[in-house]
CSV table of C-alpha atoms and ligand atoms in Angstrom, one decimal:
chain,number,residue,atom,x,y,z
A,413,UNK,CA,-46.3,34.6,13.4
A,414,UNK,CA,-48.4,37.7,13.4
A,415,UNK,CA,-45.8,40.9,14.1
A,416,UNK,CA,-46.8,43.3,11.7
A,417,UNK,CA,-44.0,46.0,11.0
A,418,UNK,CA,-44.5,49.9,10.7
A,419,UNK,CA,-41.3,50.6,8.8
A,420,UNK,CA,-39.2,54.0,9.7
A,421,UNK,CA,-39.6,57.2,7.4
A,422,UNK,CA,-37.0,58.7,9.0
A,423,UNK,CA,-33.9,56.6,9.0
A,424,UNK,CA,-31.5,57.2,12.1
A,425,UNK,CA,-28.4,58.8,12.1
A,426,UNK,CA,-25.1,56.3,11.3
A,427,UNK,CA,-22.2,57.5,13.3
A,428,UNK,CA,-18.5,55.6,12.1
A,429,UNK,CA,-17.9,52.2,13.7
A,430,UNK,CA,-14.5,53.7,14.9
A,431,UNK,CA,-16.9,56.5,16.9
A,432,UNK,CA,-19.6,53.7,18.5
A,433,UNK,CA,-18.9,53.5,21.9
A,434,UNK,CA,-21.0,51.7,24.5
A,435,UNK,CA,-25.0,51.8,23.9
A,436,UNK,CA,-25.4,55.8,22.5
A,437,UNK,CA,-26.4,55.0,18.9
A,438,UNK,CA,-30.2,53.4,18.5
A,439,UNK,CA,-31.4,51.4,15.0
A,440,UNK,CA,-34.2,52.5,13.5
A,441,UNK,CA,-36.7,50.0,14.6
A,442,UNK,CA,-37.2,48.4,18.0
A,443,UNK,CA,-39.7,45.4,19.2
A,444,UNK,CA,-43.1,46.3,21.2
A,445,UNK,CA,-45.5,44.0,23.1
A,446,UNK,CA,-47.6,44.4,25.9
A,447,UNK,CA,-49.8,42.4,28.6
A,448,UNK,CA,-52.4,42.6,30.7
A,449,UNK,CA,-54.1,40.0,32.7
A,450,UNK,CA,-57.2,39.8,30.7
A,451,UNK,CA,-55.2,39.2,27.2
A,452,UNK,CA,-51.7,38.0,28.5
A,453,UNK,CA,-48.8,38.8,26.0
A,454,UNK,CA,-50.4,40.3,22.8
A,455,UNK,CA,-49.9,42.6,20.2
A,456,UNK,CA,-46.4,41.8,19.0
A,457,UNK,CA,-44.9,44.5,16.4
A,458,UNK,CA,-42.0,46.5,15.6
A,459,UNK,CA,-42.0,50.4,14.9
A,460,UNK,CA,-39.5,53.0,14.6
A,461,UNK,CA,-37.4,53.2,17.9
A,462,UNK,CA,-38.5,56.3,19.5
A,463,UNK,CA,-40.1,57.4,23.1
A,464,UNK,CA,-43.2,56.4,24.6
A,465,UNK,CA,-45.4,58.4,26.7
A,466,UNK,CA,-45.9,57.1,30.3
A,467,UNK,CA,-48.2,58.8,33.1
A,468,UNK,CA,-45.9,60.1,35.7
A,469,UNK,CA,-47.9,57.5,38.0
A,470,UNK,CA,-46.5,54.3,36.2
A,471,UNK,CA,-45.6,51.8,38.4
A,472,UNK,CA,-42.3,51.2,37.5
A,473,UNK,CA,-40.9,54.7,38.2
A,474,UNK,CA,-41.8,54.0,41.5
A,475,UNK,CA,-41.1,50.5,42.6
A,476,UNK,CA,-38.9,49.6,40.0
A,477,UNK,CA,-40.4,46.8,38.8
A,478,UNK,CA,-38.5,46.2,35.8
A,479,UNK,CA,-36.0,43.5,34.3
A,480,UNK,CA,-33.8,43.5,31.4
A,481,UNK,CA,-31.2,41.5,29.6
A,482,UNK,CA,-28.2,42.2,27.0
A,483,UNK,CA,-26.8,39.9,24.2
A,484,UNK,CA,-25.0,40.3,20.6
A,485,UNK,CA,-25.1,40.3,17.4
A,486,UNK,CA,-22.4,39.6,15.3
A,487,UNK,CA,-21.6,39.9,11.3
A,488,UNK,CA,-19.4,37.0,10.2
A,489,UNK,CA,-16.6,37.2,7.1
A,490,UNK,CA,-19.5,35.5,4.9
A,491,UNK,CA,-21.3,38.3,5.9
A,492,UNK,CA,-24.0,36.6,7.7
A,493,UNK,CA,-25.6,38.1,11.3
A,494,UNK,CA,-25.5,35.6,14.2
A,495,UNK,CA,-27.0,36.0,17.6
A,496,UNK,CA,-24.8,34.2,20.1
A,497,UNK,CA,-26.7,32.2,22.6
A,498,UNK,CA,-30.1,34.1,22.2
A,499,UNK,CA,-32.4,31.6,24.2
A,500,UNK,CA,-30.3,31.3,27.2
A,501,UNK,CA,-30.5,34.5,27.5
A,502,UNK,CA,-34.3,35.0,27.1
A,503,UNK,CA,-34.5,31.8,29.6
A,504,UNK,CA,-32.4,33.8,32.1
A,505,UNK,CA,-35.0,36.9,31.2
A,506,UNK,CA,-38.0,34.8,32.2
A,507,UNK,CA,-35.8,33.9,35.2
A,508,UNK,CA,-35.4,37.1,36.2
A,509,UNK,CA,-39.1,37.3,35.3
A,510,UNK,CA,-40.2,35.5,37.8
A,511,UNK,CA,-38.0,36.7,40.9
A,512,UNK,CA,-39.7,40.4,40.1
A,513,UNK,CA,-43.1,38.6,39.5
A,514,UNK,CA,-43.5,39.8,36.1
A,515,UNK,CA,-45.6,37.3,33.9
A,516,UNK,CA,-43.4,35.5,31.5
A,517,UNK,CA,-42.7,35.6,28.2
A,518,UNK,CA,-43.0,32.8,25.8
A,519,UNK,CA,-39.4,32.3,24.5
A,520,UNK,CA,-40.0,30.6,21.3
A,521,UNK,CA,-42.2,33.2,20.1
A,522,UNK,CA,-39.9,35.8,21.2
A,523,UNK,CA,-36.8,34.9,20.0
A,524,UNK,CA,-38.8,34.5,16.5
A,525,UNK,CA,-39.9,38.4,16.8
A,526,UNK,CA,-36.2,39.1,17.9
A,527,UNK,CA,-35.2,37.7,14.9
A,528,UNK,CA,-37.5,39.7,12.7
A,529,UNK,CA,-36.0,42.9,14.4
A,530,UNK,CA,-32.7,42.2,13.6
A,531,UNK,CA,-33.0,40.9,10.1
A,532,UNK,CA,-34.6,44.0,9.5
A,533,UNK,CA,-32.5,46.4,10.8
A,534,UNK,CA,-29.4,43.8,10.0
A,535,UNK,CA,-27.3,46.8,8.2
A,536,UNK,CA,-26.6,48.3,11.4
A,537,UNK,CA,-24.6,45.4,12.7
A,538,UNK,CA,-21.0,46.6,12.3
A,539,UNK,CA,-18.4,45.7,9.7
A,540,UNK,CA,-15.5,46.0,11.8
A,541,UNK,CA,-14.1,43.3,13.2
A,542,UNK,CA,-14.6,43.7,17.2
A,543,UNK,CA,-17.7,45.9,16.4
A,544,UNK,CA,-21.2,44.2,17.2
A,545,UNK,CA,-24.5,45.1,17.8
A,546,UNK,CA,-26.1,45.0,21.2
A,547,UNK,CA,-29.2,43.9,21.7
A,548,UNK,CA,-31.1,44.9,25.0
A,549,UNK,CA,-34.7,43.7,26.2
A,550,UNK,CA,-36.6,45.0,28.8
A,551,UNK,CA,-39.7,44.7,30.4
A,552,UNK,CA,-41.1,47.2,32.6
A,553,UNK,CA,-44.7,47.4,35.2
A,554,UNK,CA,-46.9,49.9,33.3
A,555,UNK,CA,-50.3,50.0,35.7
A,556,UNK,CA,-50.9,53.9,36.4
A,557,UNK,CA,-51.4,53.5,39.7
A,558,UNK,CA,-49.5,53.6,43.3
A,559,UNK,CA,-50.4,50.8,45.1
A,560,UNK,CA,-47.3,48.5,45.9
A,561,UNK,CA,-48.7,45.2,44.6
A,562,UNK,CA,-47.3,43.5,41.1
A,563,UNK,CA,-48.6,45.8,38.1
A,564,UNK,CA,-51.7,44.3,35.9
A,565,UNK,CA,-50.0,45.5,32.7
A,566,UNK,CA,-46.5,45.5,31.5
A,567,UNK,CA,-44.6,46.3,28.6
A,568,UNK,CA,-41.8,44.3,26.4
A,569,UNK,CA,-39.6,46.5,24.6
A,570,UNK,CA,-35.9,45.4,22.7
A,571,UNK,CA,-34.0,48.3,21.4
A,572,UNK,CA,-30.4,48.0,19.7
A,573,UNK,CA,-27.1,49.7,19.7
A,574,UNK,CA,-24.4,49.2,17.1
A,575,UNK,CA,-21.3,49.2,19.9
A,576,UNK,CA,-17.5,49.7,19.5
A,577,UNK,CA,-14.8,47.4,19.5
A,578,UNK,CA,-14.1,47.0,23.6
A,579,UNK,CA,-10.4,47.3,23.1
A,580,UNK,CA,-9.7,49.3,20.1
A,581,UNK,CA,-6.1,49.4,21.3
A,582,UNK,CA,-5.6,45.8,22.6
A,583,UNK,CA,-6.5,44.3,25.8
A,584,UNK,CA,-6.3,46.6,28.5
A,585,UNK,CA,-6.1,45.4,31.8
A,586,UNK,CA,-8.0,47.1,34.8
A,587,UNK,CA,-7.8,48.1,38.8
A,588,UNK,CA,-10.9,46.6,40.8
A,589,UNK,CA,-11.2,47.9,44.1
A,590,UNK,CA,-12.7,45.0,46.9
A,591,UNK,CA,-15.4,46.5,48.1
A,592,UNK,CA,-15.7,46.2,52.2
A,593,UNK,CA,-18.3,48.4,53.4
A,594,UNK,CA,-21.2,48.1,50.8
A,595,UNK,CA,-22.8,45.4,49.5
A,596,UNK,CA,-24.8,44.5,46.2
A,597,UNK,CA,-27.0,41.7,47.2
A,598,UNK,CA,-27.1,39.0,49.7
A,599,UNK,CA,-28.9,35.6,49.3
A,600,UNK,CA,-32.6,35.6,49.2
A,601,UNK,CA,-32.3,39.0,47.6
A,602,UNK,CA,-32.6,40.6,44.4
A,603,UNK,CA,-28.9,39.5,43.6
A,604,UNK,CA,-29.3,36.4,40.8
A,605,UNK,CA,-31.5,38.8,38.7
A,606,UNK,CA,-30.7,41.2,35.9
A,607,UNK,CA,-32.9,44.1,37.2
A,608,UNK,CA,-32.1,47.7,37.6
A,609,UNK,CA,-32.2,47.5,41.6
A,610,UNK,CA,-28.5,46.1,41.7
A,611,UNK,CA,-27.0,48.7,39.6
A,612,UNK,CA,-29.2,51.2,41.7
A,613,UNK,CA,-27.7,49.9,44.7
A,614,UNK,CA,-24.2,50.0,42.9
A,615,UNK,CA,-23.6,53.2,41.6
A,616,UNK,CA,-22.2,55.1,45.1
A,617,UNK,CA,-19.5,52.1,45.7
A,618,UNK,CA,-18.8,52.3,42.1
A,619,UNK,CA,-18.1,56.2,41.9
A,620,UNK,CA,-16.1,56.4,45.0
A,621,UNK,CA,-14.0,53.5,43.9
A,622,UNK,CA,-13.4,55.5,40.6
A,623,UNK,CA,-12.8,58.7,42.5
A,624,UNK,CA,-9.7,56.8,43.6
A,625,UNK,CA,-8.7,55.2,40.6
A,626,UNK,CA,-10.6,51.9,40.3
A,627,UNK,CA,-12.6,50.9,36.8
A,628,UNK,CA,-15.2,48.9,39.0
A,629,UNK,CA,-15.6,47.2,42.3
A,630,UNK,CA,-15.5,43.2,43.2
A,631,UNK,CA,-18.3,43.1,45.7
A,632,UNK,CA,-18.1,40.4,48.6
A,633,UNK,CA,-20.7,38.7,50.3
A,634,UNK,CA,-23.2,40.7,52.0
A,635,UNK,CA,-23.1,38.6,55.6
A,636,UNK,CA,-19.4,38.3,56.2
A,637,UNK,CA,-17.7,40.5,54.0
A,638,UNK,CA,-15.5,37.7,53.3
A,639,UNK,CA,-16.3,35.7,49.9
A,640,UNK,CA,-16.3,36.7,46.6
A,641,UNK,CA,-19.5,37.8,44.6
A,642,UNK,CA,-18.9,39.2,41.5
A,643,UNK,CA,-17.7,43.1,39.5
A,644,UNK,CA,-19.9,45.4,38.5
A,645,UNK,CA,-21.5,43.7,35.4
A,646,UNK,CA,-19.4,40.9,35.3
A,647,UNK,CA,-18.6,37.3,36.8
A,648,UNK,CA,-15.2,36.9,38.0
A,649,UNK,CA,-12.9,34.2,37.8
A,650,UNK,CA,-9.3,33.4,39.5
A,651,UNK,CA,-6.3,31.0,37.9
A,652,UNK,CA,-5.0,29.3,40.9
A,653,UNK,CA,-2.6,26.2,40.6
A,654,UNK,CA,-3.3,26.3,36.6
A,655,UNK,CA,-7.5,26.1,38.1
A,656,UNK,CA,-9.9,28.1,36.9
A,657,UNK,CA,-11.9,29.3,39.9
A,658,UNK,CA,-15.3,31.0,40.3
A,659,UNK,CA,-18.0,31.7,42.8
A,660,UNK,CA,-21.2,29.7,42.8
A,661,UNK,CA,-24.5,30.2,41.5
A,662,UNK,CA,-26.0,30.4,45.1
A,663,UNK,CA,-28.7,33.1,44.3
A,664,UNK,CA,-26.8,36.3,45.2
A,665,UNK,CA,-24.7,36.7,41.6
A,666,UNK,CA,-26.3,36.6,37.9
A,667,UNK,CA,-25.8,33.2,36.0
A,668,UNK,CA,-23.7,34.8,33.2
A,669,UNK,CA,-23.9,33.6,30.1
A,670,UNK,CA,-20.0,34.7,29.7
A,671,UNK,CA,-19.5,32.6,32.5
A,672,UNK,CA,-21.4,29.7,31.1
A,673,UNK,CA,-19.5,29.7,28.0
A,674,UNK,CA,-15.4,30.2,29.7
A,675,UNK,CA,-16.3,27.4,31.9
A,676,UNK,CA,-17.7,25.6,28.6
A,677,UNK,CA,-14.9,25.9,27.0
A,678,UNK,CA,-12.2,25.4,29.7
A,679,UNK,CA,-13.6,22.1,30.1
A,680,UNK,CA,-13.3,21.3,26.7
A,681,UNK,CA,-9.6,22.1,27.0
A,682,UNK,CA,-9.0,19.8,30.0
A,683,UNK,CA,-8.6,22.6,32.3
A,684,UNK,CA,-9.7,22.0,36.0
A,685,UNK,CA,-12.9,24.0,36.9
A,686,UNK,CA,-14.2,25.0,40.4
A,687,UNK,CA,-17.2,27.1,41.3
A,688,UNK,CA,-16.8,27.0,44.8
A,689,UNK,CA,-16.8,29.7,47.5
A,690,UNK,CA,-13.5,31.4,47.9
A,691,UNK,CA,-13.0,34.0,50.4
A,692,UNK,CA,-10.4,37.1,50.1
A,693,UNK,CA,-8.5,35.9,52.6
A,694,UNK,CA,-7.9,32.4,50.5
A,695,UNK,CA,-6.8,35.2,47.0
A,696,UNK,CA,-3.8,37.0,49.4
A,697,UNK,CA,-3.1,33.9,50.7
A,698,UNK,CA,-2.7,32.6,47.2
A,699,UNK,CA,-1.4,35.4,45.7
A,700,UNK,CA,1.1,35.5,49.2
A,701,UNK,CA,2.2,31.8,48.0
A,702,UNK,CA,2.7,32.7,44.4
A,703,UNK,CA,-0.2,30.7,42.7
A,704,UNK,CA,-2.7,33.3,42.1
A,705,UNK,CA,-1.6,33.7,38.2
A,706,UNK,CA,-4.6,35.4,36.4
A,707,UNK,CA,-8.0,37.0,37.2
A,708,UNK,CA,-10.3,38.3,34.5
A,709,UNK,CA,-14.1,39.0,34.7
A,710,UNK,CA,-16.8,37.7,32.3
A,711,UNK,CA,-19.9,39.6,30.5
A,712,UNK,CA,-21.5,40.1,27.8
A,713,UNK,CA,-20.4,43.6,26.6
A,714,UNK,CA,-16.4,43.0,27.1
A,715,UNK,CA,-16.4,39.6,26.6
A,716,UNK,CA,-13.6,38.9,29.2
A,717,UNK,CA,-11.7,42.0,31.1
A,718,UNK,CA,-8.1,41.2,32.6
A,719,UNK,CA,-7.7,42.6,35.8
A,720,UNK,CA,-4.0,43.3,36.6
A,721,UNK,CA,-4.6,44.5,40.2
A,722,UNK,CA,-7.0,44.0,43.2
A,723,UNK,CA,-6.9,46.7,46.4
A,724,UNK,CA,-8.3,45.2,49.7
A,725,UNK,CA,-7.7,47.6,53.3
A,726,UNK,CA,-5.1,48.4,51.9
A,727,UNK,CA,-3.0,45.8,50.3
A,728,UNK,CA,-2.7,46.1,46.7
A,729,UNK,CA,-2.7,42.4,45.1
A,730,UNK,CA,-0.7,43.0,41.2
A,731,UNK,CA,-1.3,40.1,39.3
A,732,UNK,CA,1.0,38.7,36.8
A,733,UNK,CA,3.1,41.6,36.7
A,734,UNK,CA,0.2,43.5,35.3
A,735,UNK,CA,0.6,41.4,32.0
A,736,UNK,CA,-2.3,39.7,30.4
A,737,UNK,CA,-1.8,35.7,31.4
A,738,UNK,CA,-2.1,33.1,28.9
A,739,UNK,CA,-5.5,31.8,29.9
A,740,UNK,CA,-7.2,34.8,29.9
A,741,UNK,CA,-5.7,35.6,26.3
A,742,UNK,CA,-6.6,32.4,25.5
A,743,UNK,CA,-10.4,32.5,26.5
A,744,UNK,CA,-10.5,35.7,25.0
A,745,UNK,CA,-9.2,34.8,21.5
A,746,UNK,CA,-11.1,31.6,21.3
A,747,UNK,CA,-14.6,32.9,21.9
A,748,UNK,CA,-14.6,36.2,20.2
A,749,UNK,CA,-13.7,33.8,17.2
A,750,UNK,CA,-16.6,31.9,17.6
A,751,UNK,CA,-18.8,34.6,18.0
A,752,UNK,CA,-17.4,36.3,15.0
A,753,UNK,CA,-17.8,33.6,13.1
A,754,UNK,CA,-13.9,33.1,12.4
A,755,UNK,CA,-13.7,29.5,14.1
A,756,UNK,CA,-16.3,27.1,14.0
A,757,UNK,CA,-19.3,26.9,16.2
A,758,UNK,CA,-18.3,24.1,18.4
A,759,UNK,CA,-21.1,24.3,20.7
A,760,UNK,CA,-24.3,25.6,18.8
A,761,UNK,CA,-24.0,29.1,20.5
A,762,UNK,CA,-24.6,30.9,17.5
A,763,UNK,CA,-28.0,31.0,15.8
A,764,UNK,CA,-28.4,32.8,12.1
A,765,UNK,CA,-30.4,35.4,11.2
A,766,UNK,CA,-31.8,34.0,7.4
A,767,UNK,CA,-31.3,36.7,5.1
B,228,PLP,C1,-25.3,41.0,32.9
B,228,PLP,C2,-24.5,40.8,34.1
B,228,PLP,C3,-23.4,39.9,34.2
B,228,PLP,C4,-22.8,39.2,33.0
B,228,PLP,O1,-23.7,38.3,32.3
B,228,PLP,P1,-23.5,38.0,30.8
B,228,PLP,O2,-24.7,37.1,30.5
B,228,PLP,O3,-22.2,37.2,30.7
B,228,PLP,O4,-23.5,39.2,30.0
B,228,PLP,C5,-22.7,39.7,35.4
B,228,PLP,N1,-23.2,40.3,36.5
B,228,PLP,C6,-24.2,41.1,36.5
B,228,PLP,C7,-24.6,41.8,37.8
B,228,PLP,C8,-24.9,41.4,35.3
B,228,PLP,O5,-25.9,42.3,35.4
């Protein structure tokens, strides 16, 4: 594999894994590679993570074509560094790819240059258990130019951020307001991709609903208002009747690889799984008749987040009590463990970085 590697000068600031938070820390080194149609993909490498000059005319700025895609890195008690699931989610970025017509990327290769990246800045994955390191690609249209018409030339970049345990105190449950006048995405749309568009289109519903107290919103289908979707940058999932319920991948929600793995691992436990439609109406009525036992949504960057209350027109839905329910702790424990390295890697998520 050619990737040759300009190595920092000037390493980066370390800031405490107690002090991390969510994506403000860079490594020293980030990925590169560009295309154009004459050369496709080429010049691989890795330099120093720092800015790159644009013309004020690039493409993306305007239209916003541009996908991206987050996954983890983890430090196991052996002290290896893991990635957990790496080419589903560069399958899911060529997926994405494709909706945005952005000229893929081959996988194989890439996930061999991601390695390179990490194994050489593999001292900024954390030490603290619940610590990781997140790892985000992106891919942006770079022609200088402003006709609306998919870009000639883009760029692949993968930068990294060292992040904080998600719940440093214990699992905290949140407040999700049901969204019923906005919508993210409806099908046919933009909706099953991970591109900057949906969380353009998200951020008014989001800061009103945490103007009134909310962490995020649980959008509903764009047509009828009536079936669930998905929150903010997570899948969700219900308990009802001791099933584990979730919407379907029809094309307007992302194909999380969170999701992927609860359902995964639910079915290894015996536990009933739908992804069916379910409406808002069917969770009160539920809820109403006492079998609506646990909800939690699903991503990447909090693994899974309880949510001890839903607010629809007015009726507030508190779910167990506000307590965290067994099967959310459950999921929780079990694939944090695996993706730490503490239990074993039942399902050949986890691929090593060699040292
Ligand atoms: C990234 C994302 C998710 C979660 O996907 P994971 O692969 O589990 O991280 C869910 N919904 C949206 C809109 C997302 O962008």
């Amino acid at each position: 594999m050619s990737l040759p590697i300009l190595h920092t000068s000037t390493p980066r600031p370390r800031v405490p894994d107690t002090q991390l938070g969510f994506g403000q820390v860079f490594t020293d080194h980030m990925l590169l590679m560009d295309y154009t149609l004459e050369t496709g993909w080429h010049q691989a490498r890795i330099e120093p993570y720092g800015p790159f000059l644009l013309e004020p005319s690039t493409i993306v700025f305007h239209y916003g074509q541009a996908i991206f895609d987050g996954l983890k890195a983890f430090r196991t008690p052996a002290d290896d560094v893991v990635l957990f699931r790496p080419q589903r989610h560069l399958r899911r970025l060529n997926t994405s790819a494709a909706r945005l017509c952005i000229p893929p990327l081959d996988e194989a290769f890439t996930l061999a240059a991601l390695k390179e990246l990490v194994r050489l800045d593999a001292d900024w994955v954390p030490r603290t258990s619940g610590c990781s390191l997140y790892i985000r690609p992106t891919l942006i249209a770079t022609d200088p130019a402003l006709g609306v018409h998919p870009a000639r030339t883009y760029r692949f970049f993968v930068i990294m951020s060292p992040v904080g345990a998600y719940y440093p105190e214990g699992f905290k449950p949140v407040k999700i307001l049901v969204e019923d006048r906005y919508v993210r995405a409806v099908n046919g749309g933009l909706g099953a991709a991970k591109t900057p568009a949906n969380y353009a289109a998200s951020l008014l519903a989001a800061e009103e609903a945490k103007a009134q107290g909310f962490t995020q919103v649980l959008w509903l289908d764009g047509i009828a208002h009536r079936y669930i979707e998905e929150v903010g940058s997570m899948n969700i999932f219900f308990v009802i009747d001791e099933e584990l319920v979730t919407p379907p991948l029809e094309g307007s929600i992302l194909d999380g690889v969170t999701r992927d793995s609860v359902i995964t691992l639910a079915h290894s436990w015996g536990i009933r799984v739908a992804e069916r439609r379910i409406g808002i109406d069917d969770i009160l009525a539920a809820h109403g008749a006492g079998n609506l036992t646990e909800v939690f949504g699903t991503g990447t960057a909090a693994v899974i987040s309880p949510i001890c209350e839903l607010f629809y027109k007015g009726h507030t839905i508190v779910i167990n009590n506000r307590k965290v329910g067994p099967m959310t702790q459950k999921i929780y424990d079990t694939l944090t463990s695996i993706q730490q390295g503490i239990m074993p890697d039942y399902f050949g998520w986890m691929v090593p970085i060699s040292r």
